Structures are given as structure tokens and as C-alpha cells.
Amino acid sequence: MKANRTLFKKYLQTNNQKEKHQIEKALVDDDFAMDAMEGFQEDKSSWKQFEQFASRRQQSVKLLKISLIMTLGIFSLMIGYLMIPTPKAKDTIKLSELQKQSSIIKIHSQKEIQKMKVAPTLLRISAEQVVIETQEKSQRTESHIEILQRLDQKPLQQIEATQTKGKSLALKMGRELYIKNLKAVDYRYYRTEANKSLEGVQENEFGDQLRNIPYINLLSTAIEEFAKENYKLALLHFDQILEVYPDDANALFYGGMCLYNLNQLTQAENRFLKLQNIPFGNFREEGNWYLLHVYRAAKKEAAFRSLKLDIIEQKGFYAQKASQLTLN
């Protein structure tokens, strides 16, 4: 028989001497137990103190167990919560990702164009504004050319370092012509069929006959209508060009401008995006600059901020203008 609290309690509280003798006989070889029983007999209050201490210790052990169980429970819940798949946060929209999207270029019917409403004057971008910005950009480009010409006097190695510094992409720039002071890519140098007529064009609801018109003539007519703020008629002509030449830089850019001024922001966005993925880069900077206006008007905050940062980082002509453009 081993000494324990129950045995001590039974020994101290029983009046049966035979039972006490049996307990003493069982513990006779346990010196520690015999000393403890003698001590408890001599001082009755010591057993009471021992029981109080044991009770408090038992409560402490019980509380410790409860705390451990609660801690393990909370820890398990946290692990379970962390393992639950959460929706991915929206990534910052990058211009390169937008440009990779296959933009759908809609060719509008005459009835669809007629139903469009011109945006208020303050929300439009006029041909005059485009001309001013184009001329400013041209003057800046000419000054850069003069600087590069002066570099011809420097050693070849230094020229290469200067010209390649910060260069990220080589663009194919086409020959240009100007119609109503608005620039255009002169496709007569690149298309053998550029002077051929755009056949199959029927009489439109604006009262114009557009049969067998050479490309350059139709382009001139379209740009002239844009300059006169006849955005609906201009859009009709640019769409006719895109039906035959889907990658036409002139029709994509000025058609996008018409759509912006007609408050057709989604279609304007698509054209400016596609403008970034065609062979000629003549309107690349302008396209991004006016695409920024589209995002601003459409209140696409993430796209606006991403494109604005991209324009600023490119340090081109529109970098300073972009830094001053806000959503409000």
C-alpha cells in the first residue's frame, strides 16, 4: 500500500484502532509516511492547512488545464482561418498588361453614330488643343535633334552611351504629313494599295456619297471634319478606313478622339490601347496621354494612376502635363 492523501485522511479521522493499526503496518517501511502521520497527529491544524494547500493547488492545476485548452483552441482557430483561401487583392494595373488585352474595335453603323451625343464643351478635347500640343512636341523634338547633331563631334563610344542611356524600346516611326495642321502617318510610302479606292461604301445617312474614294482623300475628309468638330461624320469616315485597314494609326487615333468627344469612353479606350500595338509608333505618346484623359473621365482610378506613373517615368513630352493632371 502506498502513502497518499486519502490514506492519511482516513488514518487521522477514523476512531477504529484496528484500521489505524492496519495502515501503520502497511506503511511501516515508509519512514517519510510514518513521520508525516506522527506530525499530523501531534498538530491537528497542520492537516487542515495541508488540505487547504492541496485544494488551492488542485484549483491551480485545473485553471492551468483550462488555460491550455483555451490557448490550443484559439491557436487551432487561427491556423484554420489562415488556411482558408482568401480573395486575391487587386493588383495594380500595369500599362503593359492593358496593352496585351485584345481590344475589340467596334465599327459603328450610321444609326449608332447618329444616336451618340456630343460631350459638353468643357469635357471635350478640341482639334486646336491637339494641334498646339503637337507643335510643342515637335519643337521639343527638333531641339533634341540639334543636341544629337552636336554629339557627332564626340567620340563614338560617348555617342553610344548617350543615345542608349534610358532607352527601353525602339519604335518604328513612319513618314508624316499634316492635314489642317494635324499630323498623320503617310501610308502612301508603305501601302502599295494606299491609293486604291475604298470600295463597297454605301451612301450614308449624313447625305454624303462615299464610293470609290482613295484612302488619302477619305483620310483628309475625316480629319477636316474632326477639325470642324463634326465628330459624328468624322467617326463614320475613320470607321470606314478601319474596315479596310484595322491597324491604321490615323483612324485609330483620331477615331479614338472622336469617340472621347462623343462620350463613348469604352470604345475610345479600346482604340488608344490598340494604338500601342501596331507597327507605327507615331501616335504612341499622344495615345497614352489621351488614354489618361479617358480613364479620368471614366473614373477608373487604378488605371489612371498606373498610366500616369508610366507616362511620368518615361520622361517624354507629356510627363510634366501628366504630373499635373488629377482625377478631380
CSV table of C-alpha atoms in Angstrom, one decimal:
chain,number,residue,atom,x,y,z
A,1,MET,CA,0.0,0.0,0.0
A,2,LYS,CA,1.4,3.4,-1.0
A,3,ALA,CA,1.0,6.5,1.1
A,4,ASN,CA,-1.4,9.1,-0.3
A,5,ARG,CA,-3.6,11.9,0.8
A,6,THR,CA,-6.7,9.7,1.1
A,7,LEU,CA,-4.9,7.2,3.3
A,8,PHE,CA,-3.6,9.9,5.6
A,9,LYS,CA,-7.1,11.4,5.9
A,10,LYS,CA,-8.6,8.0,6.7
A,11,TYR,CA,-5.9,7.4,9.4
A,12,LEU,CA,-6.4,10.8,11.1
A,13,GLN,CA,-10.2,10.8,11.0
A,14,THR,CA,-11.0,7.2,11.9
A,15,ASN,CA,-11.6,6.1,15.5
A,16,ASN,CA,-11.2,2.4,14.6
A,17,GLN,CA,-7.9,1.4,16.2
A,18,LYS,CA,-7.8,-1.8,14.2
A,19,GLU,CA,-8.0,0.2,11.0
A,20,LYS,CA,-5.3,2.5,12.2
A,21,HIS,CA,-3.0,-0.4,13.0
A,22,GLN,CA,-3.5,-1.9,9.6
A,23,ILE,CA,-2.5,1.5,8.0
A,24,GLU,CA,0.6,1.7,10.2
A,25,LYS,CA,1.5,-1.8,9.4
A,26,ALA,CA,1.2,-1.1,5.7
A,27,LEU,CA,3.4,2.0,5.9
A,28,VAL,CA,5.9,0.8,8.5
A,29,ASP,CA,8.7,0.5,5.9
A,30,ASP,CA,8.0,4.1,4.6
A,31,ASP,CA,9.9,6.4,7.0
A,32,PHE,CA,8.6,9.5,5.3
A,33,ALA,CA,5.0,8.5,5.6
A,34,MET,CA,5.4,7.4,9.3
A,35,ASP,CA,7.0,10.8,10.1
A,36,ALA,CA,4.2,12.6,8.3
A,37,MET,CA,1.5,10.7,10.3
A,38,GLU,CA,3.2,11.4,13.6
A,39,GLY,CA,3.4,15.1,12.7
A,40,PHE,CA,-0.3,15.3,11.7
A,41,GLN,CA,-1.3,13.6,15.0
A,42,GLU,CA,0.7,16.0,17.1
A,43,ASP,CA,-0.6,19.1,15.3
A,44,LYS,CA,-4.2,18.7,14.2
A,45,SER,CA,-4.2,22.1,12.4
A,46,SER,CA,-1.3,21.1,10.2
A,47,TRP,CA,-3.6,18.6,8.4
A,48,LYS,CA,-6.2,21.3,7.8
A,49,GLN,CA,-3.5,23.6,6.4
A,50,PHE,CA,-2.3,20.7,4.2
A,51,GLU,CA,-5.8,20.1,2.8
A,52,GLN,CA,-6.2,23.9,2.1
A,53,PHE,CA,-2.9,23.9,0.3
A,54,ALA,CA,-3.8,20.8,-1.7
A,55,SER,CA,-7.2,22.3,-2.6
A,56,ARG,CA,-5.6,25.5,-3.9
A,57,ARG,CA,-3.0,23.5,-5.8
A,58,GLN,CA,-5.7,21.4,-7.4
A,59,GLN,CA,-7.6,24.6,-8.5
A,60,SER,CA,-4.4,26.0,-9.9
A,61,VAL,CA,-3.8,22.8,-11.9
A,62,LYS,CA,-7.4,22.9,-13.1
A,63,LEU,CA,-7.1,26.6,-14.2
A,64,LEU,CA,-3.9,25.8,-15.9
A,65,LYS,CA,-5.5,22.9,-17.8
A,66,ILE,CA,-8.4,25.2,-18.8
A,67,SER,CA,-6.0,27.9,-20.0
A,68,LEU,CA,-4.0,25.4,-22.0
A,69,ILE,CA,-7.2,24.1,-23.6
A,70,MET,CA,-8.4,27.6,-24.5
A,71,THR,CA,-5.0,28.5,-25.9
A,72,LEU,CA,-4.9,25.4,-28.0
A,73,GLY,CA,-8.4,26.2,-29.2
A,74,ILE,CA,-7.6,29.8,-30.2
A,75,PHE,CA,-4.4,28.6,-31.9
A,76,SER,CA,-6.3,26.0,-33.9
A,77,LEU,CA,-8.9,28.6,-34.9
A,78,MET,CA,-6.1,30.9,-36.1
A,79,ILE,CA,-4.5,28.2,-38.2
A,80,GLY,CA,-7.8,27.3,-39.7
A,81,TYR,CA,-8.5,30.9,-40.5
A,82,LEU,CA,-5.1,31.3,-42.2
A,83,MET,CA,-5.6,28.2,-44.2
A,84,ILE,CA,-8.9,29.4,-45.6
A,85,PRO,CA,-8.3,30.7,-49.2
A,86,THR,CA,-8.9,34.5,-49.3
A,87,PRO,CA,-9.7,36.5,-52.5
A,88,LYS,CA,-6.5,37.9,-54.1
A,89,ALA,CA,-6.0,41.6,-53.7
A,90,LYS,CA,-6.4,43.6,-56.8
A,91,ASP,CA,-3.0,44.1,-58.4
A,92,THR,CA,-2.0,47.5,-59.6
A,93,ILE,CA,-3.0,47.7,-63.2
A,94,LYS,CA,0.1,48.0,-65.4
A,95,LEU,CA,0.0,49.6,-68.8
A,96,SER,CA,1.8,46.6,-70.3
A,97,GLU,CA,-1.0,44.3,-69.1
A,98,LEU,CA,-3.7,46.6,-70.6
A,99,GLN,CA,-1.9,46.7,-73.9
A,100,LYS,CA,-1.8,42.9,-74.1
A,101,GLN,CA,-5.6,42.8,-74.0
A,102,SER,CA,-7.2,42.1,-77.3
A,103,SER,CA,-9.1,45.4,-77.7
A,104,ILE,CA,-12.3,45.0,-79.6
A,105,ILE,CA,-12.6,47.7,-82.2
A,106,LYS,CA,-16.2,48.3,-83.0
A,107,ILE,CA,-17.1,49.5,-86.4
A,108,HIS,CA,-20.2,51.6,-85.8
A,109,SER,CA,-23.2,51.7,-88.0
A,110,GLN,CA,-24.6,55.1,-89.2
A,111,LYS,CA,-27.6,54.7,-87.0
A,112,GLU,CA,-25.4,54.1,-83.9
A,113,ILE,CA,-23.3,57.1,-84.6
A,114,GLN,CA,-26.4,59.3,-85.1
A,115,LYS,CA,-27.6,58.3,-81.6
A,116,MET,CA,-24.4,59.4,-79.9
A,117,LYS,CA,-24.4,62.7,-78.1
A,118,VAL,CA,-21.5,65.2,-78.1
A,119,ALA,CA,-20.0,65.7,-74.7
A,120,PRO,CA,-20.2,69.2,-73.1
A,121,THR,CA,-17.5,71.7,-74.4
A,122,LEU,CA,-15.5,71.6,-71.1
A,123,LEU,CA,-15.2,67.9,-71.3
A,124,ARG,CA,-14.1,67.7,-74.9
A,125,ILE,CA,-10.6,67.8,-76.4
A,126,SER,CA,-10.6,70.1,-79.4
A,127,ALA,CA,-8.6,69.7,-82.6
A,128,GLU,CA,-7.0,73.1,-81.7
A,129,GLN,CA,-5.7,71.6,-78.4
A,130,VAL,CA,-4.2,68.6,-80.3
A,131,VAL,CA,-2.5,70.9,-82.8
A,132,ILE,CA,-1.0,73.1,-80.0
A,133,GLU,CA,0.4,70.1,-78.2
A,134,THR,CA,1.6,68.5,-81.4
A,135,GLN,CA,3.5,71.7,-82.3
A,136,GLU,CA,5.0,72.0,-78.8
A,137,LYS,CA,6.1,68.4,-79.0
A,138,SER,CA,7.6,68.9,-82.5
A,139,GLN,CA,9.6,71.9,-81.3
A,140,ARG,CA,11.0,69.9,-78.4
A,141,THR,CA,11.9,67.0,-80.7
A,142,GLU,CA,13.7,69.4,-83.1
A,143,SER,CA,15.8,70.8,-80.2
A,144,HIS,CA,16.7,67.2,-79.2
A,145,ILE,CA,17.8,66.5,-82.8
A,146,GLU,CA,20.1,69.6,-82.7
A,147,ILE,CA,21.6,68.3,-79.5
A,148,LEU,CA,22.2,64.9,-81.1
A,149,GLN,CA,23.8,66.5,-84.1
A,150,ARG,CA,26.3,68.3,-81.8
A,151,LEU,CA,27.2,64.9,-80.4
A,152,ASP,CA,28.6,64.0,-83.8
A,153,GLN,CA,31.8,65.8,-82.7
A,154,LYS,CA,32.2,63.4,-79.7
A,155,PRO,CA,34.0,60.0,-79.7
A,156,LEU,CA,31.9,57.2,-81.0
A,157,GLN,CA,31.8,55.4,-77.6
A,158,GLN,CA,30.4,58.5,-75.9
A,159,ILE,CA,27.7,58.9,-78.5
A,160,GLU,CA,26.6,55.3,-78.0
A,161,ALA,CA,26.4,55.8,-74.2
A,162,THR,CA,24.4,59.0,-74.6
A,163,GLN,CA,22.0,57.6,-77.1
A,164,THR,CA,21.3,54.3,-75.3
A,165,LYS,CA,21.0,55.7,-71.8
A,166,GLY,CA,17.4,55.2,-70.6
A,167,LYS,CA,16.4,53.7,-74.0
A,168,SER,CA,13.8,51.0,-73.4
A,169,LEU,CA,12.1,50.4,-76.8
A,170,ALA,CA,13.0,51.1,-80.4
A,171,LEU,CA,9.9,52.5,-82.2
A,172,LYS,CA,9.2,52.4,-85.9
A,173,MET,CA,8.2,55.9,-86.9
A,174,GLY,CA,6.5,56.4,-90.2
A,175,ARG,CA,6.7,59.4,-92.5
A,176,GLU,CA,4.2,62.1,-91.6
A,177,LEU,CA,2.1,64.6,-93.4
A,178,TYR,CA,-0.1,67.4,-92.0
A,179,ILE,CA,-3.8,68.0,-92.7
A,180,LYS,CA,-5.3,71.1,-91.1
A,181,ASN,CA,-2.1,71.2,-89.0
A,182,LEU,CA,-2.9,67.8,-87.6
A,183,LYS,CA,-0.3,65.2,-88.2
A,184,ALA,CA,-0.9,61.8,-89.9
A,185,VAL,CA,1.1,58.8,-90.9
A,186,ASP,CA,1.6,59.0,-94.7
A,187,TYR,CA,0.8,55.4,-95.7
A,188,ARG,CA,1.5,56.1,-99.4
A,189,TYR,CA,5.1,55.1,-98.6
A,190,TYR,CA,4.1,51.8,-97.0
A,191,ARG,CA,1.0,50.5,-98.8
A,192,THR,CA,1.1,49.6,-102.4
A,193,GLU,CA,-2.7,49.8,-102.4
A,194,ALA,CA,-2.8,53.1,-100.5
A,195,ASN,CA,-4.1,55.0,-103.5
A,196,LYS,CA,-6.7,52.4,-104.3
A,197,SER,CA,-10.3,53.2,-103.7
A,198,LEU,CA,-12.2,52.0,-100.6
A,199,GLU,CA,-14.9,50.1,-102.5
A,200,GLY,CA,-18.3,48.9,-101.2
A,201,VAL,CA,-19.1,52.0,-99.2
A,202,GLN,CA,-22.7,52.9,-99.5
A,203,GLU,CA,-24.5,56.2,-99.3
A,204,ASN,CA,-24.6,57.2,-95.7
A,205,GLU,CA,-27.4,58.9,-93.7
A,206,PHE,CA,-25.4,62.1,-93.5
A,207,GLY,CA,-26.1,62.6,-97.2
A,208,ASP,CA,-22.5,62.0,-98.5
A,209,GLN,CA,-21.6,59.7,-101.4
A,210,LEU,CA,-18.5,57.7,-100.4
A,211,ARG,CA,-17.9,55.4,-103.3
A,212,ASN,CA,-14.5,54.7,-104.9
A,213,ILE,CA,-12.7,57.3,-102.7
A,214,PRO,CA,-8.9,57.0,-102.5
A,215,TYR,CA,-7.6,56.4,-99.0
A,216,ILE,CA,-5.7,59.7,-98.8
A,217,ASN,CA,-8.9,61.6,-99.8
A,218,LEU,CA,-11.0,59.9,-97.3
A,219,LEU,CA,-8.4,60.5,-94.6
A,220,SER,CA,-8.3,64.2,-95.5
A,221,THR,CA,-12.1,64.5,-95.3
A,222,ALA,CA,-12.2,62.7,-92.0
A,223,ILE,CA,-9.5,64.9,-90.4
A,224,GLU,CA,-11.1,68.0,-91.8
A,225,GLU,CA,-14.5,67.0,-90.2
A,226,PHE,CA,-12.7,66.4,-86.9
A,227,ALA,CA,-11.1,69.8,-87.1
A,228,LYS,CA,-14.5,71.3,-87.6
A,229,GLU,CA,-15.9,69.4,-84.6
A,230,ASN,CA,-18.1,67.3,-86.7
A,231,TYR,CA,-17.2,64.3,-84.6
A,232,LYS,CA,-20.0,62.0,-85.8
A,233,LEU,CA,-19.2,62.4,-89.5
A,234,ALA,CA,-15.5,62.2,-88.8
A,235,LEU,CA,-16.0,59.0,-86.9
A,236,LEU,CA,-18.0,57.5,-89.7
A,237,HIS,CA,-15.1,58.1,-92.1
A,238,PHE,CA,-12.5,56.8,-89.7
A,239,ASP,CA,-14.5,53.6,-89.2
A,240,GLN,CA,-14.7,53.2,-92.9
A,241,ILE,CA,-10.9,53.3,-93.0
A,242,LEU,CA,-10.6,50.7,-90.2
A,243,GLU,CA,-12.9,48.3,-92.0
A,244,VAL,CA,-10.2,48.1,-94.7
A,245,TYR,CA,-7.1,48.8,-92.6
A,246,PRO,CA,-7.7,47.6,-88.9
A,247,ASP,CA,-4.2,48.8,-87.8
A,248,ASP,CA,-4.4,52.2,-89.4
A,249,ALA,CA,-2.7,54.6,-86.9
A,250,ASN,CA,-4.6,57.7,-88.2
A,251,ALA,CA,-8.0,56.1,-87.9
A,252,LEU,CA,-7.3,54.6,-84.5
A,253,PHE,CA,-6.0,57.8,-83.0
A,254,TYR,CA,-8.5,60.3,-84.4
A,255,GLY,CA,-11.3,57.8,-84.2
A,256,GLY,CA,-10.5,57.5,-80.5
A,257,MET,CA,-10.5,61.3,-80.2
A,258,CYS,CA,-14.0,61.4,-81.8
A,259,LEU,CA,-15.3,58.7,-79.5
A,260,TYR,CA,-13.9,60.5,-76.5
A,261,ASN,CA,-15.7,63.7,-77.5
A,262,LEU,CA,-18.9,61.7,-78.1
A,263,ASN,CA,-18.6,60.3,-74.6
A,264,GLN,CA,-18.0,56.7,-75.8
A,265,LEU,CA,-15.3,56.1,-73.3
A,266,THR,CA,-15.0,52.3,-73.6
A,267,GLN,CA,-14.6,52.4,-77.4
A,268,ALA,CA,-12.2,55.3,-77.1
A,269,GLU,CA,-10.1,53.3,-74.6
A,270,ASN,CA,-10.0,50.3,-76.9
A,271,ARG,CA,-8.7,52.3,-79.8
A,272,PHE,CA,-6.0,54.1,-77.8
A,273,LEU,CA,-4.9,50.7,-76.4
A,274,LYS,CA,-4.7,49.1,-79.8
A,275,LEU,CA,-2.7,52.1,-80.9
A,276,GLN,CA,0.1,50.9,-78.7
A,277,ASN,CA,0.3,47.5,-80.5
A,278,ILE,CA,0.6,48.5,-84.2
A,279,PRO,CA,3.7,48.7,-86.4
A,280,PHE,CA,4.0,52.5,-86.3
A,281,GLY,CA,4.7,54.5,-83.1
A,282,ASN,CA,3.9,58.0,-84.4
A,283,PHE,CA,0.9,58.3,-82.0
A,284,ARG,CA,2.2,56.3,-79.1
A,285,GLU,CA,2.8,59.2,-76.7
A,286,GLU,CA,-0.3,61.0,-77.8
A,287,GLY,CA,-2.4,57.9,-77.5
A,288,ASN,CA,-1.2,57.3,-73.9
A,289,TRP,CA,-1.8,60.9,-73.0
A,290,TYR,CA,-5.4,61.0,-74.2
A,291,LEU,CA,-6.0,57.5,-72.8
A,292,LEU,CA,-5.2,59.0,-69.5
A,293,HIS,CA,-8.0,61.5,-70.1
A,294,VAL,CA,-10.3,58.6,-70.9
A,295,TYR,CA,-9.5,56.9,-67.6
A,296,ARG,CA,-10.0,60.2,-65.8
A,297,ALA,CA,-13.4,60.8,-67.4
A,298,ALA,CA,-14.5,57.1,-66.8
A,299,LYS,CA,-13.2,57.4,-63.2
A,300,LYS,CA,-11.0,54.4,-63.5
A,301,GLU,CA,-8.8,55.3,-60.6
A,302,ALA,CA,-6.4,52.4,-60.6
A,303,ALA,CA,-5.8,52.5,-64.4
A,304,PHE,CA,-5.4,56.3,-64.2
A,305,ARG,CA,-2.8,56.2,-61.5
A,306,SER,CA,-0.9,53.4,-63.2
A,307,LEU,CA,-0.8,55.0,-66.6
A,308,LYS,CA,0.0,58.4,-65.1
A,309,LEU,CA,3.0,57.0,-63.4
A,310,ASP,CA,4.1,55.2,-66.5
A,311,ILE,CA,4.0,58.5,-68.6
A,312,ILE,CA,5.9,60.3,-65.9
A,313,GLU,CA,8.6,57.6,-65.7
A,314,GLN,CA,9.1,57.7,-69.5
A,315,LYS,CA,10.1,61.3,-69.2
A,316,GLY,CA,8.6,62.2,-72.6
A,317,PHE,CA,6.8,65.3,-73.7
A,318,TYR,CA,3.7,64.6,-71.7
A,319,ALA,CA,5.4,63.7,-68.5
A,320,GLN,CA,5.1,67.2,-66.9
A,321,LYS,CA,1.5,67.5,-68.1
A,322,ALA,CA,0.6,64.1,-66.7
A,323,SER,CA,2.1,65.0,-63.3
A,324,GLN,CA,-0.3,68.0,-63.1
A,325,LEU,CA,-3.4,66.0,-64.2
A,326,THR,CA,-5.6,64.9,-61.3
A,327,LEU,CA,-8.8,62.8,-61.0
A,328,ASN,CA,-10.8,65.8,-59.6
